[in-house]
Coordinates of C-alpha atoms in Angstrom, one line a residue:
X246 CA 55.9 -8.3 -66.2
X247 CA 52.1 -9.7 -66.5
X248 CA 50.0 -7.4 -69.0
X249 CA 47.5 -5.8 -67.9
X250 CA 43.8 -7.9 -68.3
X251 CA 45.2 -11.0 -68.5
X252 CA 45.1 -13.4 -64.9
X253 CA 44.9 -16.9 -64.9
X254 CA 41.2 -16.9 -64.5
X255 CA 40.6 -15.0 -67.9
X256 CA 43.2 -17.2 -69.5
X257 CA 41.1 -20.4 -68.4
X258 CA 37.7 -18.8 -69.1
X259 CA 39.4 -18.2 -72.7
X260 CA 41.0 -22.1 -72.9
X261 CA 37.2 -23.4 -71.7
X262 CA 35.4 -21.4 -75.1
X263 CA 38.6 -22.5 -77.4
X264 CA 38.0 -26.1 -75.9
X265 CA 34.4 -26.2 -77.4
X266 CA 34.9 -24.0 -80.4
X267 CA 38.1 -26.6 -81.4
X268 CA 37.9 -29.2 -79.2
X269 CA 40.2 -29.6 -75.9
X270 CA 43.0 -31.2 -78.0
X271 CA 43.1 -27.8 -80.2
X272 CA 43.3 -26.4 -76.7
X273 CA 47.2 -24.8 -76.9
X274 CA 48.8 -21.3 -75.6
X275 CA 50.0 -20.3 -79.0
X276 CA 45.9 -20.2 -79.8
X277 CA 45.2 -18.3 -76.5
X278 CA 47.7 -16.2 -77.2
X279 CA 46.1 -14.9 -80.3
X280 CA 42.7 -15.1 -78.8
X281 CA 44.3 -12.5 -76.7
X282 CA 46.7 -10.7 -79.2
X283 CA 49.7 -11.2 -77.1
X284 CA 52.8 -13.1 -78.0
X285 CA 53.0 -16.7 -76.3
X286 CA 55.4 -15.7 -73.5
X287 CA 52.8 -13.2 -72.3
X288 CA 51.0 -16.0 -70.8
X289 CA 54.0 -17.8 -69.1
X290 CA 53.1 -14.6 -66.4
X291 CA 50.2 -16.6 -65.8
X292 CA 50.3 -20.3 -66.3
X293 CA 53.5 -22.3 -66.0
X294 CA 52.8 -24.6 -68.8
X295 CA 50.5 -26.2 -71.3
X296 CA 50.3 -29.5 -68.7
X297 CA 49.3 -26.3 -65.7
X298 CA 46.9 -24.9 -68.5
X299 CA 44.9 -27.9 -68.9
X300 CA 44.5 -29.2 -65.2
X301 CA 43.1 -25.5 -64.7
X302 CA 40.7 -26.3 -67.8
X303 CA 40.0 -29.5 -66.1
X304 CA 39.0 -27.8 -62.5
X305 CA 37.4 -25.1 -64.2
X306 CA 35.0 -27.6 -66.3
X307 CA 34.4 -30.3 -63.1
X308 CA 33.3 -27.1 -61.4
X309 CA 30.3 -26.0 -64.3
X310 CA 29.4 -29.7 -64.4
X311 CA 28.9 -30.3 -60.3
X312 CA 27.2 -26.9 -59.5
X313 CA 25.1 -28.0 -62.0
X314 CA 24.2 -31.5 -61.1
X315 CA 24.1 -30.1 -57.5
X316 CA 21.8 -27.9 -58.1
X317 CA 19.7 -30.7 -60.1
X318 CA 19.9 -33.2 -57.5
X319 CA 19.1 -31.1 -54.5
X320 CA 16.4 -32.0 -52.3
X321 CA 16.1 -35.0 -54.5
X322 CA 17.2 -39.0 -52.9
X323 CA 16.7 -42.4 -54.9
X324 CA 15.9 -42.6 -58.4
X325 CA 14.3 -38.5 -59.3
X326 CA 18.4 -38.0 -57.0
X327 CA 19.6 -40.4 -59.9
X328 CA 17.8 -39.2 -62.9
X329 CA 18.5 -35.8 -61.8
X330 CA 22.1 -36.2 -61.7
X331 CA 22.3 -38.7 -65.0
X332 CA 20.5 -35.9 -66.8
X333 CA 22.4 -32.6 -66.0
X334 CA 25.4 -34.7 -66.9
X335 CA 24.7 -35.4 -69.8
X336 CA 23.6 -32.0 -70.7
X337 CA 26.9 -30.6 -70.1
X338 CA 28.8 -33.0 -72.1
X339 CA 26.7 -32.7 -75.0
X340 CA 26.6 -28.9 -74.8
X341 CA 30.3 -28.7 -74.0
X342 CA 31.7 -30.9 -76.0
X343 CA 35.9 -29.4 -75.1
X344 CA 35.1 -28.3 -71.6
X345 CA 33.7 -32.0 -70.7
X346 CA 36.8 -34.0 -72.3
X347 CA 38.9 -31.6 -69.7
X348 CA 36.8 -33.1 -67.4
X349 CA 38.5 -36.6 -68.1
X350 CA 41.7 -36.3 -67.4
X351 CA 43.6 -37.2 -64.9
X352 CA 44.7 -34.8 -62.3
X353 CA 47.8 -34.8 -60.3
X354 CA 46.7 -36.9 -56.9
X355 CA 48.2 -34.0 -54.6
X356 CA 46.4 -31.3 -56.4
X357 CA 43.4 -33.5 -56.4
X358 CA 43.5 -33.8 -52.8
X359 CA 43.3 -30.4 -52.1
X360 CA 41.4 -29.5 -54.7
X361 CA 37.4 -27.8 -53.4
X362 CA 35.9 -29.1 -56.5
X363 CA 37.1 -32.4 -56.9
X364 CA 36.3 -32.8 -53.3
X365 CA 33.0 -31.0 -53.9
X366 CA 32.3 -33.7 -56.8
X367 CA 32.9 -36.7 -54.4
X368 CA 30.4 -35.1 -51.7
X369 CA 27.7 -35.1 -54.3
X370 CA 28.2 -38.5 -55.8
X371 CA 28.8 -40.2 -52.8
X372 CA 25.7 -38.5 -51.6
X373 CA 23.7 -39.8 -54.0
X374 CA 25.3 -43.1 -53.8
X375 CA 24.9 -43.3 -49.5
X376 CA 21.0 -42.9 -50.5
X377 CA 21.0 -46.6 -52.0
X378 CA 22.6 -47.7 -48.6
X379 CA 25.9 -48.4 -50.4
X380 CA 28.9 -48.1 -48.3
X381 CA 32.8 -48.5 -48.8
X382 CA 34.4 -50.2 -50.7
X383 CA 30.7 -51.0 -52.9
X384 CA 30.6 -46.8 -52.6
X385 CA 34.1 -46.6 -55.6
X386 CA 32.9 -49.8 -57.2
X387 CA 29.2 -47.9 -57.8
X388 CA 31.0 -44.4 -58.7
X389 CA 32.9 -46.5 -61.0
X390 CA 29.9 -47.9 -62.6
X391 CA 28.3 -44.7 -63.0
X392 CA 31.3 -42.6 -64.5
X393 CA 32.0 -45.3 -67.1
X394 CA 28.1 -45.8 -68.0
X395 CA 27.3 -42.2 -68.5
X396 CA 31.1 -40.9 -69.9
X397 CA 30.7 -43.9 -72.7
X398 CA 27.2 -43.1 -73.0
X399 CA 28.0 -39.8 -74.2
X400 CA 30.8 -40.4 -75.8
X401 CA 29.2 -42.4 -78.2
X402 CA 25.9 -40.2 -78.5
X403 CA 28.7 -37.0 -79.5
X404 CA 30.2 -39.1 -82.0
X405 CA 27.2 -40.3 -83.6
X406 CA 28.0 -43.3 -82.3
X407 CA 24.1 -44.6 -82.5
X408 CA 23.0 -45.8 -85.6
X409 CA 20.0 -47.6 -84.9
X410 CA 16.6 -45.6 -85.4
X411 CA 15.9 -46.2 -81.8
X412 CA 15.2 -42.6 -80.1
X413 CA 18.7 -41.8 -78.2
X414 CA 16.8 -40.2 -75.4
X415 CA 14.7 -43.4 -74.8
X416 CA 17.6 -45.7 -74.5
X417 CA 19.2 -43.4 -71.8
X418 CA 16.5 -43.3 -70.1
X419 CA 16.0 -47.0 -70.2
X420 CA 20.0 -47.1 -69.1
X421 CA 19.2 -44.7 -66.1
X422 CA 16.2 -47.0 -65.0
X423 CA 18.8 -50.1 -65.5
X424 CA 21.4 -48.2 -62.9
X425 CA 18.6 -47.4 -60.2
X426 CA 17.6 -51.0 -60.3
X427 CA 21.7 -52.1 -59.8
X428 CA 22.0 -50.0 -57.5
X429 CA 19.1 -50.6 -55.7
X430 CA 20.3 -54.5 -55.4
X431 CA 23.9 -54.1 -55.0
X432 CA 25.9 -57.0 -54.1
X433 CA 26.8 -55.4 -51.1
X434 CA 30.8 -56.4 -50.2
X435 CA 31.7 -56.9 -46.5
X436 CA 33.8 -53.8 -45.8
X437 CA 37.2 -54.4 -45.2
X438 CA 38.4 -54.4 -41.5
X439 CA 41.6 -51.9 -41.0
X440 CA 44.1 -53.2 -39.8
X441 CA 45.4 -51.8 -36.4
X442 CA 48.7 -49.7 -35.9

């Protein structure tokens, strides 16, 4: 029988603070269930597994980050669309250090279909993208660019990756400004004709 107070959604609120506080790999149910003061079966009421656990994390955490570049980018096209959405990114990862690394994994492809955020992600960034003209399949090859420039970006920034005493903030900017001008001259691909039947 569930206890009483706990649902999944408290459970994943709870996993998303322990994800900060100790990182998402420290993320585990025997943790949440002290966080709680249950014993670890109590949450098998709730969530079917560690693997369930973390691909809620991972929804949870993509759905912070887009209602927040969403509500950065809005009303915004072209580069202020860009820097908009480049900086409200990068806020989140750096102020949620667990929750964002949730953010990277990979989620089951049928969940991800049907999944409101996920699909709620792609709207925005192919919104953004569709502003610089940019059309399938130069729309994934762009996204692509983007989530590997800003993910390693920060990456290295939470790491203390950058040693040089060149201001961090200054060279993301200047990395912003380098992606508005790629994208602004994309080596647009011929789209590939389907083929019929």
């Amino acid at each position: 029988m569930p206890r009483a107070g706990l649902t999944p959604e408290r459970i994943t609120q709870a996993a998303a603070e322990l994800a900060d506080e100790a990182g998402f790999a420290g993320v585990s149910l025997s943790a949440l269930a002290r966080r709680f003061g249950v014993r670890d079966a109590s949450l098998y009421s709730h969530v079917r597994s560690l693997d369930d656990l973390r691909t809620r994390l991972a929804l949870y955490a993509g759905g912070e980050l887009i209602d927040r570049i969403a509500a950065a980018v809005a009303g915004r096209t072209g580069r202020d669309a860009l820097v908009a959405f480049a900086g409200a990114y990068r806020a989140y990862a750096l102020a949620h250090p667990g929750r964002y690394a949730a953010t990277q994994i990979r989620v089951d492809r049928e969940l991800a279909a049907g999944s409101p955020v996920l699909r709620r992600t792609a709207e925005v960034t192919y919104g953004l993208l569709r502003g610089y003209g940019l059309r399938e399949p130069d729309l994934t090859d762009a996204v692509r660019l983007l989530r590997s420039t800003f993910h390693g970006y920060c990456a290295l920034e939470a790491a203390g990756g950058f040693g040089d005493p060149r201001d961090v903030q200054a060279s993301w900017d200047k990395a912003v400004e380098a992606l508005h001008a790629a994208l602004e001259h994309w080596p647009r691909e011929a789209a590939t004709p389907r083929r019929p039947g």
